mmCIF file of C-alpha atoms and ligand atoms in Angstrom:
data_model
loop_
_atom_site.group_PDB
_atom_site.id
_atom_site.type_symbol
_atom_site.label_atom_id
_atom_site.label_comp_id
_atom_site.label_asym_id
_atom_site.label_seq_id
_atom_site.Cartn_x
_atom_site.Cartn_y
_atom_site.Cartn_z
ATOM 1 C CA UNK A 1 119.126 125.274 83.234
ATOM 2 C CA UNK A 2 119.458 123.838 86.787
ATOM 3 C CA UNK A 3 122.812 123.547 87.950
ATOM 4 C CA UNK A 4 123.927 119.901 88.675
ATOM 5 C CA UNK A 5 124.995 119.062 91.919
ATOM 6 C CA UNK A 6 126.938 115.848 93.696
ATOM 7 C CA UNK A 7 125.776 112.657 93.242
ATOM 8 C CA UNK A 8 128.433 111.230 95.597
ATOM 9 C CA UNK A 9 129.268 112.418 99.426
ATOM 10 C CA UNK A 10 131.322 111.406 101.819
ATOM 11 C CA UNK A 11 129.890 109.213 104.829
ATOM 12 C CA UNK A 12 129.060 111.576 107.767
ATOM 13 C CA UNK A 13 131.411 110.378 109.815
ATOM 14 C CA UNK A 14 134.375 112.295 107.711
ATOM 15 C CA UNK A 15 131.884 114.932 107.972
ATOM 16 C CA UNK A 16 131.661 115.154 111.759
ATOM 17 C CA UNK A 17 135.686 114.611 111.660
ATOM 18 C CA UNK A 18 135.682 118.178 109.352
ATOM 19 C CA UNK A 19 133.189 119.495 111.549
ATOM 20 C CA UNK A 20 134.688 118.968 114.783
ATOM 21 C CA UNK A 21 137.932 119.685 113.409
ATOM 22 C CA UNK A 22 139.530 116.309 113.424
ATOM 23 C CA UNK A 23 140.301 115.942 109.843
ATOM 24 C CA UNK A 24 143.842 115.528 109.093
ATOM 25 C CA UNK A 25 145.210 118.137 106.620
ATOM 26 C CA UNK A 26 144.716 116.580 103.586
ATOM 27 C CA UNK A 27 141.418 115.584 104.034
ATOM 28 C CA UNK A 28 139.978 118.845 105.578
ATOM 29 C CA UNK A 29 141.279 119.749 102.304
ATOM 30 C CA UNK A 30 139.228 117.299 100.197
ATOM 31 C CA UNK A 31 136.467 118.216 102.533
ATOM 32 C CA UNK A 32 136.398 122.198 102.234
ATOM 33 C CA UNK A 33 136.937 121.723 98.586
ATOM 34 C CA UNK A 34 133.389 119.005 98.028
ATOM 35 C CA UNK A 35 131.892 121.546 100.196
ATOM 36 C CA UNK A 36 131.836 124.747 98.549
ATOM 37 C CA UNK A 37 130.717 122.298 95.779
ATOM 38 C CA UNK A 38 127.563 120.063 97.606
ATOM 39 C CA UNK A 39 124.820 122.782 99.686
ATOM 40 C CA UNK A 40 123.413 119.746 100.882
ATOM 41 C CA UNK A 41 126.998 118.453 102.365
ATOM 42 C CA UNK A 42 127.799 121.868 103.418
ATOM 43 C CA UNK A 43 124.140 121.849 105.244
ATOM 44 C CA UNK A 44 124.725 118.763 106.987
ATOM 45 C CA UNK A 45 128.514 120.023 107.819
ATOM 46 C CA UNK A 46 126.969 123.508 109.463
ATOM 47 C CA UNK A 47 123.990 121.337 111.480
ATOM 48 C CA UNK A 48 127.101 119.488 112.809
ATOM 49 C CA UNK A 49 129.320 122.491 114.007
ATOM 50 C CA UNK A 50 125.842 123.987 115.547
ATOM 51 C CA UNK A 51 124.999 120.805 117.600
ATOM 52 C CA UNK A 52 129.133 120.198 118.362
ATOM 53 C CA UNK A 53 129.003 124.056 119.632
ATOM 54 C CA UNK A 54 125.845 123.450 121.780
ATOM 55 C CA UNK A 55 127.939 120.435 123.261
ATOM 56 C CA UNK A 56 131.044 122.127 123.220
ATOM 57 C CA UNK A 57 129.086 123.978 125.785
ATOM 58 C CA UNK A 58 129.221 121.406 128.442
ATOM 59 C CA UNK A 59 132.686 120.716 128.327
ATOM 60 C CA UNK A 60 135.879 122.692 130.221
ATOM 61 C CA UNK A 61 137.586 125.053 127.679
ATOM 62 C CA UNK A 62 140.689 122.442 127.155
ATOM 63 C CA UNK A 63 138.431 119.935 125.283
ATOM 64 C CA UNK A 64 137.233 122.632 122.571
ATOM 65 C CA UNK A 65 139.760 122.779 119.177
ATOM 66 C CA UNK A 66 141.411 126.024 118.395
ATOM 67 C CA UNK A 67 140.236 126.426 115.273
ATOM 68 C CA UNK A 68 136.756 125.394 115.733
ATOM 69 C CA UNK A 69 135.185 128.750 115.400
ATOM 70 C CA UNK A 70 137.116 130.054 112.499
ATOM 71 C CA UNK A 71 136.409 126.808 111.083
ATOM 72 C CA UNK A 72 132.660 127.075 111.638
ATOM 73 C CA UNK A 73 132.958 131.297 110.507
ATOM 74 C CA UNK A 74 134.413 129.991 107.199
ATOM 75 C CA UNK A 75 132.080 127.165 106.793
ATOM 76 C CA UNK A 76 129.279 129.299 107.318
ATOM 77 C CA UNK A 77 131.105 132.299 105.017
ATOM 78 C CA UNK A 78 130.853 129.595 101.971
ATOM 79 C CA UNK A 79 129.620 131.069 98.666
ATOM 80 C CA UNK A 80 126.261 130.491 97.340
ATOM 81 C CA UNK A 81 125.808 127.049 95.497
ATOM 82 C CA UNK A 82 125.106 129.442 91.992
ATOM 83 C CA UNK A 83 128.735 131.074 92.719
ATOM 84 C CA UNK A 84 130.936 127.419 92.237
ATOM 85 C CA UNK A 85 128.881 125.062 91.235
ATOM 86 C CA UNK A 86 129.693 121.960 88.037
ATOM 87 C CA UNK A 87 129.145 124.526 85.071
ATOM 88 C CA UNK A 88 132.935 125.983 86.574
ATOM 89 C CA UNK A 89 134.031 122.825 83.987
ATOM 90 C CA UNK A 90 133.510 124.739 81.113
ATOM 91 C CA UNK A 91 136.451 126.665 82.390
ATOM 92 C CA UNK A 92 138.052 123.296 80.929
ATOM 93 C CA UNK A 93 137.109 123.780 77.249
ATOM 94 C CA UNK A 94 136.570 127.424 77.466
ATOM 95 C CA UNK A 95 139.357 129.367 77.451
ATOM 96 C CA UNK A 96 137.665 132.352 78.152
ATOM 97 C CA UNK A 97 135.314 131.972 80.785
ATOM 98 C CA UNK A 98 136.302 133.373 83.967
ATOM 99 C CA UNK A 99 135.143 130.871 86.263
ATOM 100 C CA UNK A 100 137.570 129.504 88.188
ATOM 101 C CA UNK A 101 138.187 125.809 88.491
ATOM 102 C CA UNK A 102 139.238 125.441 91.757
ATOM 103 C CA UNK A 103 137.270 125.798 94.790
ATOM 104 C CA UNK A 104 138.380 128.561 96.938
ATOM 105 C CA UNK A 105 139.719 126.009 99.982
ATOM 106 C CA UNK A 106 142.029 124.400 97.151
ATOM 107 C CA UNK A 107 143.097 128.139 95.072
ATOM 108 C CA UNK A 108 143.541 129.568 98.682
ATOM 109 C CA UNK A 109 146.152 126.349 98.684
ATOM 110 C CA UNK A 110 147.805 126.355 95.772
ATOM 111 C CA UNK A 111 148.089 129.649 95.511
ATOM 112 C CA UNK A 112 146.200 130.300 92.352
ATOM 113 C CA UNK A 113 143.963 128.516 89.816
ATOM 114 C CA UNK A 114 144.649 125.459 87.218
ATOM 115 C CA UNK A 115 146.778 126.804 85.319
ATOM 116 C CA UNK A 116 149.503 127.752 88.484
ATOM 117 C CA UNK A 117 150.263 123.890 88.924
ATOM 118 C CA UNK A 118 153.205 122.583 88.391
ATOM 119 C CA UNK A 119 152.402 119.089 86.702
ATOM 120 C CA UNK A 120 154.583 115.555 86.875
ATOM 121 C CA UNK A 121 154.148 112.547 84.991
ATOM 122 C CA UNK A 122 153.487 109.475 87.025
ATOM 123 C CA UNK A 123 152.373 107.187 84.448
ATOM 124 C CA UNK A 124 151.639 107.566 80.639
ATOM 125 C CA UNK A 125 148.150 109.550 80.656
ATOM 126 C CA UNK A 126 148.518 110.353 84.528
ATOM 127 C CA UNK A 127 150.101 113.442 85.780
ATOM 128 C CA UNK A 128 150.398 114.962 89.772
ATOM 129 C CA UNK A 129 150.781 118.007 91.079
ATOM 130 C CA UNK A 130 151.969 117.042 94.779
ATOM 131 C CA UNK A 131 150.685 119.483 98.047
ATOM 132 C CA UNK A 132 150.743 117.705 101.204
ATOM 133 C CA UNK A 133 153.543 114.573 102.286
ATOM 134 C CA UNK A 134 152.648 113.434 105.162
ATOM 135 C CA UNK A 135 154.485 110.331 106.942
ATOM 136 C CA UNK A 136 153.908 106.519 105.368
ATOM 137 C CA UNK A 137 153.846 108.003 102.150
ATOM 138 C CA UNK A 138 150.717 110.083 102.380
ATOM 139 C CA UNK A 139 149.704 112.382 99.990
ATOM 140 C CA UNK A 140 147.214 114.986 98.858
ATOM 141 C CA UNK A 141 147.993 115.937 95.196
ATOM 142 C CA UNK A 142 145.953 116.919 91.960
ATOM 143 C CA UNK A 143 145.602 114.303 89.613
ATOM 144 C CA UNK A 144 145.056 114.821 85.913
ATOM 145 C CA UNK A 145 144.233 111.867 83.984
ATOM 146 C CA UNK A 146 144.180 112.476 80.085
ATOM 147 C CA UNK A 147 140.391 112.046 78.124
ATOM 148 C CA UNK A 148 139.884 108.428 77.731
ATOM 149 C CA UNK A 149 142.832 106.954 79.232
ATOM 150 C CA UNK A 150 142.800 104.643 82.482
ATOM 151 C CA UNK A 151 144.733 104.779 85.794
ATOM 152 C CA UNK A 152 146.129 100.804 85.826
ATOM 153 C CA UNK A 153 144.300 98.690 87.714
ATOM 154 C CA UNK A 154 144.945 99.023 91.551
ATOM 155 C CA UNK A 155 143.928 97.921 95.162
ATOM 156 C CA UNK A 156 144.560 100.806 98.420
ATOM 157 C CA UNK A 157 146.649 100.783 101.457
ATOM 158 C CA UNK A 158 144.809 102.219 104.163
ATOM 159 C CA UNK A 159 141.767 104.861 102.625
ATOM 160 C CA UNK A 160 141.670 106.309 99.578
ATOM 161 C CA UNK A 161 139.452 110.017 99.234
ATOM 162 C CA UNK A 162 138.850 111.609 95.997
ATOM 163 C CA UNK A 163 136.970 114.810 94.611
ATOM 164 C CA UNK A 164 136.488 115.272 91.305
ATOM 165 C CA UNK A 165 137.349 119.140 89.829
ATOM 166 C CA UNK A 166 136.811 118.244 86.090
ATOM 167 C CA UNK A 167 135.926 115.705 83.850
ATOM 168 C CA UNK A 168 135.056 112.759 85.079
ATOM 169 C CA UNK A 169 135.951 108.885 85.549
ATOM 170 C CA UNK A 170 134.176 105.540 85.754
ATOM 171 C CA UNK A 171 135.181 102.542 87.597
ATOM 172 C CA UNK A 172 132.820 99.288 88.956
ATOM 173 C CA UNK A 173 131.012 101.746 90.967
ATOM 174 C CA UNK A 174 129.973 103.924 88.803
ATOM 175 C CA UNK A 175 130.739 107.221 87.573
ATOM 176 C CA UNK A 176 131.661 110.664 89.423
ATOM 177 C CA UNK A 177 131.626 113.793 88.237
ATOM 178 C CA UNK A 178 132.709 116.951 89.349
ATOM 179 C CA UNK A 179 132.271 117.502 92.873
ATOM 180 C CA UNK A 180 131.725 114.018 93.719
ATOM 181 C CA UNK A 181 134.051 112.083 96.250
ATOM 182 C CA UNK A 182 135.240 108.216 95.799
ATOM 183 C CA UNK A 183 135.566 106.719 98.760
ATOM 184 C CA UNK A 184 138.110 103.694 98.256
ATOM 185 C CA UNK A 185 140.500 101.341 101.074
ATOM 186 C CA UNK A 186 141.963 97.588 100.355
ATOM 187 C CA UNK A 187 137.955 96.184 99.812
ATOM 188 C CA UNK A 188 138.289 98.116 96.834
ATOM 189 C CA UNK A 189 140.112 97.058 93.175
ATOM 190 C CA UNK A 190 139.820 98.787 90.104
ATOM 191 C CA UNK A 191 141.023 101.030 87.486
ATOM 192 C CA UNK A 192 139.181 104.555 87.053
ATOM 193 C CA UNK A 193 139.271 106.000 83.632
ATOM 194 C CA UNK A 194 138.509 109.362 82.559
ATOM 195 C CA UNK A 195 135.538 110.442 80.228
ATOM 196 C CA UNK A 196 136.848 110.586 76.926
ATOM 197 C CA UNK A 197 135.828 113.884 76.008
ATOM 198 C CA UNK A 198 137.880 115.814 78.425
ATOM 199 C CA UNK A 199 141.034 115.368 80.738
ATOM 200 C CA UNK A 200 139.869 114.479 84.411
ATOM 201 C CA UNK A 201 141.067 116.026 86.778
ATOM 202 C CA UNK A 202 140.464 115.619 90.407
ATOM 203 C CA UNK A 203 142.172 116.108 94.046
ATOM 204 C CA UNK A 204 143.499 113.025 95.590
ATOM 205 C CA UNK A 205 143.908 112.233 99.682
ATOM 206 C CA UNK A 206 146.215 108.524 99.931
ATOM 207 C CA UNK A 207 147.441 107.219 103.070
ATOM 208 C CA UNK A 208 149.628 105.622 101.871
ATOM 209 C CA UNK A 209 150.754 104.093 98.037
ATOM 210 C CA UNK A 210 148.055 102.472 95.509
ATOM 211 C CA UNK A 211 149.260 98.675 95.215
ATOM 212 C CA UNK A 212 149.033 97.870 91.667
ATOM 213 C CA UNK A 213 146.936 94.384 90.865
ATOM 214 C CA UNK A 214 146.512 93.981 87.429
ATOM 215 C CA UNK A 215 149.202 91.328 85.788
ATOM 216 C CA UNK A 216 151.182 93.115 83.944
ATOM 217 C CA UNK A 217 151.812 96.276 86.140
ATOM 218 C CA UNK A 218 151.959 94.117 89.459
ATOM 219 C CA UNK A 219 155.618 93.164 88.504
ATOM 220 C CA UNK A 220 156.231 97.438 88.890
ATOM 221 C CA UNK A 221 155.454 97.561 92.084
ATOM 222 C CA UNK A 222 158.756 98.025 93.860
ATOM 223 C CA UNK A 223 159.570 100.818 91.170
ATOM 224 C CA UNK A 224 156.519 102.564 91.421
ATOM 225 C CA UNK A 225 155.501 104.641 94.290
ATOM 226 C CA UNK A 226 151.993 107.037 93.477
HETATM 227 ZN ZN1 LIG B 301 127.979 116.470 99.502
#
């Protein structure tokens, strides 16, 4: 059976930031997660690293990011596509499966696999496990949307990056499954809805709390911070 690969990818500018070591902590974690699951972007990022290395040789040493070499080596050490793929999604529905659900970059950050997370309820059918908090309400967290549940209609303050780890969700721009990256900003007003056949677990990186826009929900903006 062919291994499914992600079909929604981050933009080249984000991969470039990652390759240059210029992405924020949360975004770097999300991109590392996507790269683990996406051979196509992994090749692209490796090529960017290589190109960056060539350019850097022409620059004074002070211009080189301190961890650029480590990041480059870690990327090149990334496992082959077959090692971590969309097929690991079976871990959600098949408890005897030994395949970890969280890609390596996330397991290292969390200190284990999905069962080590402590979920807190956000709204009915939506839980989160906070990983990193930044200034201005910036957050990096794992979100769990229960099967068939929808996140209330909302738009964004700043950019939101989401990488699906298990299950899937749909919104106006299509369907997102394991490894897929969704990027939304102030111009996107959506209501992501988890697939009916299983919980959707994603890594979400937001620059600021979302702004609820639904007829009822928008009244709750002063009280809901997610
Ligand atoms: Zn990709």
